[in-house]
PDB file of C-alpha atoms and ligand atoms in Angstrom:
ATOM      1  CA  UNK J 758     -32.432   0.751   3.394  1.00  0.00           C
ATOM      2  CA  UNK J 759     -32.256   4.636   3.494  1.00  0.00           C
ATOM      3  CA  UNK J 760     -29.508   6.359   1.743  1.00  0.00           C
ATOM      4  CA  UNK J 761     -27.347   7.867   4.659  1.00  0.00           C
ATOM      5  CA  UNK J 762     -26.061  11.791   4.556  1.00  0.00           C
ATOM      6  CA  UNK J 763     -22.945  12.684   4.629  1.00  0.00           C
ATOM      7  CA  UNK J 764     -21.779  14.357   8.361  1.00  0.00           C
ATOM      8  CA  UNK J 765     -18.885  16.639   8.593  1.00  0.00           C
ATOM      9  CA  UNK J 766     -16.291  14.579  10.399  1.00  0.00           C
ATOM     10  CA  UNK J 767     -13.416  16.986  10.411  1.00  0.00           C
ATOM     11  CA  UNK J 768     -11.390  19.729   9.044  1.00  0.00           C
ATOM     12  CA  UNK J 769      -7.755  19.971   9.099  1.00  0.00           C
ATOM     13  CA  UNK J 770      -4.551  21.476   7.677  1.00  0.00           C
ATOM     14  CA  UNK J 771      -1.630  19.806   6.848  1.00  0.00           C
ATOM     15  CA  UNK J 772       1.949  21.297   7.345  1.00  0.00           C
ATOM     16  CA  UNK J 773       4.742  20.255   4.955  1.00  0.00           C
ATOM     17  CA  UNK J 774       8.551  21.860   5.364  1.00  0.00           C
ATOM     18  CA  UNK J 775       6.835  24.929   7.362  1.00  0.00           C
ATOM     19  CA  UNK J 776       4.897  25.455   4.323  1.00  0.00           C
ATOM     20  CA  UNK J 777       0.704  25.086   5.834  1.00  0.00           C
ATOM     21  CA  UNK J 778      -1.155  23.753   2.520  1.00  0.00           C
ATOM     22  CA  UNK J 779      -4.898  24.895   3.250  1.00  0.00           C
ATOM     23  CA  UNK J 780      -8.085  23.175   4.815  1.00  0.00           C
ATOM     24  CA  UNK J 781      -9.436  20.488   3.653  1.00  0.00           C
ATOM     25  CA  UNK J 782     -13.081  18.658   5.213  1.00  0.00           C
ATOM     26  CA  UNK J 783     -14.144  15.579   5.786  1.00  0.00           C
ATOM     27  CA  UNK J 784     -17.562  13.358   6.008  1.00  0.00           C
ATOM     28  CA  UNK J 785     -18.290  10.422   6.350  1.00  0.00           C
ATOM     29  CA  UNK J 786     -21.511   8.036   6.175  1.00  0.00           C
ATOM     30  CA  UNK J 787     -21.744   4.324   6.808  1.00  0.00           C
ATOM     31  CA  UNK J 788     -22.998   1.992   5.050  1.00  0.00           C
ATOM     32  CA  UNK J 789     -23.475  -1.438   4.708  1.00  0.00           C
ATOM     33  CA  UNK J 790     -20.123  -2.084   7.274  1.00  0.00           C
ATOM     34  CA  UNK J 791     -18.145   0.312   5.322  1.00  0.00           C
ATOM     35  CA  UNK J 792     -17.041   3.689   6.019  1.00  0.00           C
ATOM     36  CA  UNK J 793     -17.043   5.976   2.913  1.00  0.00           C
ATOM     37  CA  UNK J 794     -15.163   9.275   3.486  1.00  0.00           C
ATOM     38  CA  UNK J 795     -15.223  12.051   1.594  1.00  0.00           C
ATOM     39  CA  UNK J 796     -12.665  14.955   1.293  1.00  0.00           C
ATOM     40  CA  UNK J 797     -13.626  18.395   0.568  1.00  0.00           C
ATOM     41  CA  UNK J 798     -10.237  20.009  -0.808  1.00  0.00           C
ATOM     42  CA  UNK J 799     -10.262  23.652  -0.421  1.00  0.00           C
ATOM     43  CA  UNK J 800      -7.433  24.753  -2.066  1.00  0.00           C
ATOM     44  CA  UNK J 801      -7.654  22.701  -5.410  1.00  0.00           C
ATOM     45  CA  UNK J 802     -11.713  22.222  -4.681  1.00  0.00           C
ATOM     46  CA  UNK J 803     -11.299  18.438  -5.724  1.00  0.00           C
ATOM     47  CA  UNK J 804     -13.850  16.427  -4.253  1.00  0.00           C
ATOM     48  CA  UNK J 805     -13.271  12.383  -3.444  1.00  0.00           C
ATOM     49  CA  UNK J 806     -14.182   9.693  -1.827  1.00  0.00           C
ATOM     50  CA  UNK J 807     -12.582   6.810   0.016  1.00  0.00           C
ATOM     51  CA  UNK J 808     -14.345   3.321   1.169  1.00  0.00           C
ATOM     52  CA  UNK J 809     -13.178   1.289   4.342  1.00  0.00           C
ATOM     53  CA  UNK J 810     -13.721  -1.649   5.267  1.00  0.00           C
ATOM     54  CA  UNK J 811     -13.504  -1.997   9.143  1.00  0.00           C
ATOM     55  CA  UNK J 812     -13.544  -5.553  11.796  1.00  0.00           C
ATOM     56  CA  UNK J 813     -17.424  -5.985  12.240  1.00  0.00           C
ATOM     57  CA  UNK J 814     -16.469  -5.990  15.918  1.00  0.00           C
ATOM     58  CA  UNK J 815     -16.758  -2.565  15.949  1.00  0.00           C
ATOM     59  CA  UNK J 816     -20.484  -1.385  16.421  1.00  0.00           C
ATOM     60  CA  UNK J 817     -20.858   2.016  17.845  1.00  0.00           C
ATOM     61  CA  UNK J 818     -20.102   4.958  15.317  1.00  0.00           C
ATOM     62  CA  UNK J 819     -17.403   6.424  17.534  1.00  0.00           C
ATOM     63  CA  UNK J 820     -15.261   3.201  17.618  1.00  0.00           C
ATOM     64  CA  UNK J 821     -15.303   3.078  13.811  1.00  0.00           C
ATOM     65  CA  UNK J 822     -14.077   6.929  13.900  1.00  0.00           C
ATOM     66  CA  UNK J 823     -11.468   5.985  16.481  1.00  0.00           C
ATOM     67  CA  UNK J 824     -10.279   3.105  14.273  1.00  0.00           C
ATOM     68  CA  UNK J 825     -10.325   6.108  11.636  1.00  0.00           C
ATOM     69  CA  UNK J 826      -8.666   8.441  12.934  1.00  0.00           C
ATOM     70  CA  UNK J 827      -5.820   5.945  14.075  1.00  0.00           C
ATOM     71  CA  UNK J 828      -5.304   3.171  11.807  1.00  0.00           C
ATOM     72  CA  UNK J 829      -6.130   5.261   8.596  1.00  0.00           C
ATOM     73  CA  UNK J 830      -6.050   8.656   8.529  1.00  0.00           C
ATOM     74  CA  UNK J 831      -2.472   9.392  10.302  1.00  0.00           C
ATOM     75  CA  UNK J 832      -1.761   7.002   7.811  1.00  0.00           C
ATOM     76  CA  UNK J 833      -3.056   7.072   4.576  1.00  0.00           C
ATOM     77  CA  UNK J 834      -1.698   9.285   1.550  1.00  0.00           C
ATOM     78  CA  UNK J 835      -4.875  10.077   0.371  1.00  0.00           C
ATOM     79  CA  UNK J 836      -5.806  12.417   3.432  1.00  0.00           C
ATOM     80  CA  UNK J 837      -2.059  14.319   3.001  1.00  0.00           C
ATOM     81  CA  UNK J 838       0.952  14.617   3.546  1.00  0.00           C
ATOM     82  CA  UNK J 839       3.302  16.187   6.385  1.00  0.00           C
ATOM     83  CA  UNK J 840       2.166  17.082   9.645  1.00  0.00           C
ATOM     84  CA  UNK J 841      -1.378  17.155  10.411  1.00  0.00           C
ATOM     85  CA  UNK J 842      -3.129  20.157  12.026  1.00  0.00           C
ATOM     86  CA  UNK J 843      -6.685  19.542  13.924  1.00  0.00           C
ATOM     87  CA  UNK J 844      -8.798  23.178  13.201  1.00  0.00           C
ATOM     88  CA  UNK J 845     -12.127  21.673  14.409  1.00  0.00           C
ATOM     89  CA  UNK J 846     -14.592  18.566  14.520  1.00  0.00           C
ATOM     90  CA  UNK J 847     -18.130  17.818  16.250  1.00  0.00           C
ATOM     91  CA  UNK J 848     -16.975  14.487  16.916  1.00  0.00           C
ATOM     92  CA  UNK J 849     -13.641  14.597  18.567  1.00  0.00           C
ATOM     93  CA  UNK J 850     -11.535  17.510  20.553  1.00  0.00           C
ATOM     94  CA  UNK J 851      -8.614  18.418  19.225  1.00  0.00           C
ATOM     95  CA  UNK J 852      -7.062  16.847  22.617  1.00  0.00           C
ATOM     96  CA  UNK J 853      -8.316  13.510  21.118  1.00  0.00           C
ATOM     97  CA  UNK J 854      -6.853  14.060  17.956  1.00  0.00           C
ATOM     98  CA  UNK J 855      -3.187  15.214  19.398  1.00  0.00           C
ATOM     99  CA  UNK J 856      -2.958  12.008  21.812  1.00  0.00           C
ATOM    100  CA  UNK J 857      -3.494   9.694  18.975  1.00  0.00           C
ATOM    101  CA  UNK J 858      -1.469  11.572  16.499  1.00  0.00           C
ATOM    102  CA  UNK J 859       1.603  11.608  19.824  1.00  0.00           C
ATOM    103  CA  UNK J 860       0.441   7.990  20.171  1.00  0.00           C
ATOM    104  CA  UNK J 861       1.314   7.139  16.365  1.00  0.00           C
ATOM    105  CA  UNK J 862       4.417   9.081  16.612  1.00  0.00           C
ATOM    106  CA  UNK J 863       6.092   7.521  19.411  1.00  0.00           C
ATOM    107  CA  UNK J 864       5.126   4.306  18.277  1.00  0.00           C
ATOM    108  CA  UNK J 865       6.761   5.004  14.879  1.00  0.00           C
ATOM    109  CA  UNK J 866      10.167   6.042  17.041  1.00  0.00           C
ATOM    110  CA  UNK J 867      10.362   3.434  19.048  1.00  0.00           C
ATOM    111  CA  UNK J 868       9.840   1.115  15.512  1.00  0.00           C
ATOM    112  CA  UNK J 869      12.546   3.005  13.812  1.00  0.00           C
ATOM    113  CA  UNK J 870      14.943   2.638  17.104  1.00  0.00           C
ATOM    114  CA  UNK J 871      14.935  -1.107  17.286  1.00  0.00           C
ATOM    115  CA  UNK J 872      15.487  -1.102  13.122  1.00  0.00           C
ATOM    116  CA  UNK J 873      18.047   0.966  13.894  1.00  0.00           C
ATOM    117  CA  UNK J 874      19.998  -1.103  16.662  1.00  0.00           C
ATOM    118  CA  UNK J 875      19.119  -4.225  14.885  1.00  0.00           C
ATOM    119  CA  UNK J 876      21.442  -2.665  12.017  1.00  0.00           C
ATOM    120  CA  UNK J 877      24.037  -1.314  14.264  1.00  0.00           C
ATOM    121  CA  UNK J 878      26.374  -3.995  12.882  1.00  0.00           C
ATOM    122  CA  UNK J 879      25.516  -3.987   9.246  1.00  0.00           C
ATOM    123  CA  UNK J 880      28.541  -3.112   7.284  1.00  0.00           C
ATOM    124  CA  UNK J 881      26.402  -1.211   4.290  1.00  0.00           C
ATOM    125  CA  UNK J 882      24.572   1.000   6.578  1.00  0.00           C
ATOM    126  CA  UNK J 883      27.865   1.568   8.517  1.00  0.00           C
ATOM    127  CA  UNK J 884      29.765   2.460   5.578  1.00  0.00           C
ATOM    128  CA  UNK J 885      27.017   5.098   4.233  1.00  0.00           C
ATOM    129  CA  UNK J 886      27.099   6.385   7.540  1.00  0.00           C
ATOM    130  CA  UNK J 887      30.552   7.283   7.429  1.00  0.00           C
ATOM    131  CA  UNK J 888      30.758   8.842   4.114  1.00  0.00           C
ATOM    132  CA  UNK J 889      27.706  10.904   5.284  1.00  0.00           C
ATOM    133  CA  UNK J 890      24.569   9.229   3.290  1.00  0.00           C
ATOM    134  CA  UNK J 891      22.578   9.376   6.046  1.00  0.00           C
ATOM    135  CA  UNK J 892      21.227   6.116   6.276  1.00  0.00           C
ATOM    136  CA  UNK J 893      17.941   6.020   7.801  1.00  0.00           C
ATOM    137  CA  UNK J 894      15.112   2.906   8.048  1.00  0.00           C
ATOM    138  CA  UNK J 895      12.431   3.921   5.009  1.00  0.00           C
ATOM    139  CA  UNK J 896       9.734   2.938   7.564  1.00  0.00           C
ATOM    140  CA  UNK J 897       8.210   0.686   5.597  1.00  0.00           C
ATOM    141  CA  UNK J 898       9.934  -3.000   6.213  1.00  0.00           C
ATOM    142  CA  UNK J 899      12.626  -3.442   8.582  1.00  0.00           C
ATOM    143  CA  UNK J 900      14.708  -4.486   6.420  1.00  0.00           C
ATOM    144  CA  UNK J 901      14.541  -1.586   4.123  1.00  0.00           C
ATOM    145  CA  UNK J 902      16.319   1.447   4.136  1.00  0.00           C
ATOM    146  CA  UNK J 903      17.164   4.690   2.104  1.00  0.00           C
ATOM    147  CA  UNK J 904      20.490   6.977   2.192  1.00  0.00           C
ATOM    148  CA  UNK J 905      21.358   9.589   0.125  1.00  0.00           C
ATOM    149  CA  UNK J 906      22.914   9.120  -3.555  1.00  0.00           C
ATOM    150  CA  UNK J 907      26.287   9.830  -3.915  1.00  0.00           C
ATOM    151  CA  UNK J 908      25.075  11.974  -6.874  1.00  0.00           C
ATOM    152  CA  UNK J 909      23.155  13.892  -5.051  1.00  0.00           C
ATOM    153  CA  UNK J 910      19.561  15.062  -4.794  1.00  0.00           C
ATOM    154  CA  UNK J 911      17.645  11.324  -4.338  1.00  0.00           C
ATOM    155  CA  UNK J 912      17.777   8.384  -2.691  1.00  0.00           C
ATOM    156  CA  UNK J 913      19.600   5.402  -2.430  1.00  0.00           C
ATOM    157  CA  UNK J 914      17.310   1.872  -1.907  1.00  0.00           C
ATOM    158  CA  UNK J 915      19.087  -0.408   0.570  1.00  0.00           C
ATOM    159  CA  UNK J 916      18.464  -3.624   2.117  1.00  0.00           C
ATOM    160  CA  UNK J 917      20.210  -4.644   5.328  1.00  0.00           C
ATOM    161  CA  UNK J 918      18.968  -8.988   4.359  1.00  0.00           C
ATOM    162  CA  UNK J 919      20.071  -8.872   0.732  1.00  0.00           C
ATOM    163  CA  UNK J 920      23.287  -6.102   1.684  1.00  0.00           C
ATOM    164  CA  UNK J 921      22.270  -4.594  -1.865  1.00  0.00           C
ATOM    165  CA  UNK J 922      21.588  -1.197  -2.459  1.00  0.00           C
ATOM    166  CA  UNK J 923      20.701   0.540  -6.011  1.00  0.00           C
ATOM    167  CA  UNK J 924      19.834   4.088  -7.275  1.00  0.00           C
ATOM    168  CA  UNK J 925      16.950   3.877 -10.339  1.00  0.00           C
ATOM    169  CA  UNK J 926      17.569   7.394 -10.759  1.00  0.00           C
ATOM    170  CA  UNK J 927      21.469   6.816 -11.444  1.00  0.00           C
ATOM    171  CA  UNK J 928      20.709   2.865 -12.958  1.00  0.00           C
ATOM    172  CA  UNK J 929      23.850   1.718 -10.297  1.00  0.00           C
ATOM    173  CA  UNK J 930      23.599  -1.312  -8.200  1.00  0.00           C
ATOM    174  CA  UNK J 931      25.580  -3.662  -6.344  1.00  0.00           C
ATOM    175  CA  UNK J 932      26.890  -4.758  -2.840  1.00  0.00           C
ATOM    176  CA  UNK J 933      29.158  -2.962  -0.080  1.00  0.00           C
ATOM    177  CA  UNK J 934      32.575  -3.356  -2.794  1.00  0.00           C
ATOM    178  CA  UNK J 935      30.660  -1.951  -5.361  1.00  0.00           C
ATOM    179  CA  UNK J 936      29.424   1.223  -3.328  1.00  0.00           C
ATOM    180  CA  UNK J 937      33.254   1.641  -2.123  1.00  0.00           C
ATOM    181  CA  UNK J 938      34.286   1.814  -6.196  1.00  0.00           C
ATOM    182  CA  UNK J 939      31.854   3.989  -6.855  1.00  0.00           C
ATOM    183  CA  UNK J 940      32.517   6.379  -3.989  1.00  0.00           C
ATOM    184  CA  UNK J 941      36.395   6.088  -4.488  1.00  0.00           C
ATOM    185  CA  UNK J 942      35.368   6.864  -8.516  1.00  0.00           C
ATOM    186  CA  UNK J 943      33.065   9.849  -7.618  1.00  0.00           C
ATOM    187  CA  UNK J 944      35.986  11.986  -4.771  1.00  0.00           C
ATOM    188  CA  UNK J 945      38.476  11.778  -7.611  1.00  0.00           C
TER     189      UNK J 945
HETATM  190 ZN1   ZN R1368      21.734   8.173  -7.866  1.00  0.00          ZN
END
């Protein structure tokens, strides 16, 4: 079998805290049923490359970039982090790329909403809520979520089946009574 070429796929920019990082391309070949990708930094002018394995069920080229674009890159550290800015592809319009990137977001709120209202009677989250931790569903299981430390500048690791939280930064841990001590300990 003939080595395949790599084909530019896509360049992009990635926002982070209004801050835009710099372009960065992509290829990609496939091989075998996987995907290899390769990123083209261009601010640090690292070069790597990712493998992915996709369902067999998909057989044209453009349904393997679709499952791509969606199910990995919006996704996946290794492409970035922050918000992701389309600057120009031969494969896809940027149209493409915003309806799957609003896709993917809404999806994601609508996720976070019923974490949220399945919580809604959970006396840890309640109680960081009202001494301003700001609470919020890490995203990742429902069942976890992060708030700010009472110590300041890091997170808090909660879970709303266990009722635990802990700080690894600060080495504290406990349940809802020991949160309450160690608020009551840190206003004084
Ligand atoms: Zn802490």
């Amino acid at each position: 079998m003939k080595e395949e070429t790599y084909i530019h796929l896509l360049k992009y920019n990635q926002e982070l805290m209004f801050v835009e990082y710099g372009f960065c391309d992509l290829y990609y070949k496939i091989n075998n049923n996987k995907l290899f990708i390769l990123k083209m930094d261009q601010q640090d002018h690292s070069i790597n490359e990712l493998v992915i394995s996709y369902n067999t069920n998909l057989n044209t080229t453009s349904a393997i970039l679709a499952y791509f674009l969606k199910e990995v890159f919006f996704k996946n550290l290794f492409f970035g982090e922050g918000e992701f800015i389309y600057e120009k592809s031969e494969l896809f319009s940027e149209d493409y790329f915003s309806s799957i990137k609003s896709e993917l977001n809404d999806a994601y709120r609508q996720k976070i909403k019923l974490i949220e209202d399945a919580a809604k009677n959970n006396d840890l989250i309640n109680f960081c809520r009202a001494i301003n931790l700001n609470p919020i569903p890490d995203g990742t299981q429902a069942t976890n979520w992060i708030a700010n430390c009472l110590k300041g500048n890091h997170h808090l690791l909660l879970s709303t089946i266990t009722n635990q939280w802990g700080c690894p930064y600060c080495q504290k841990k406990g349940g809802l009574s020991e949160l309450k001590e160690w608020h009551l300990i840190q206003k004084k």
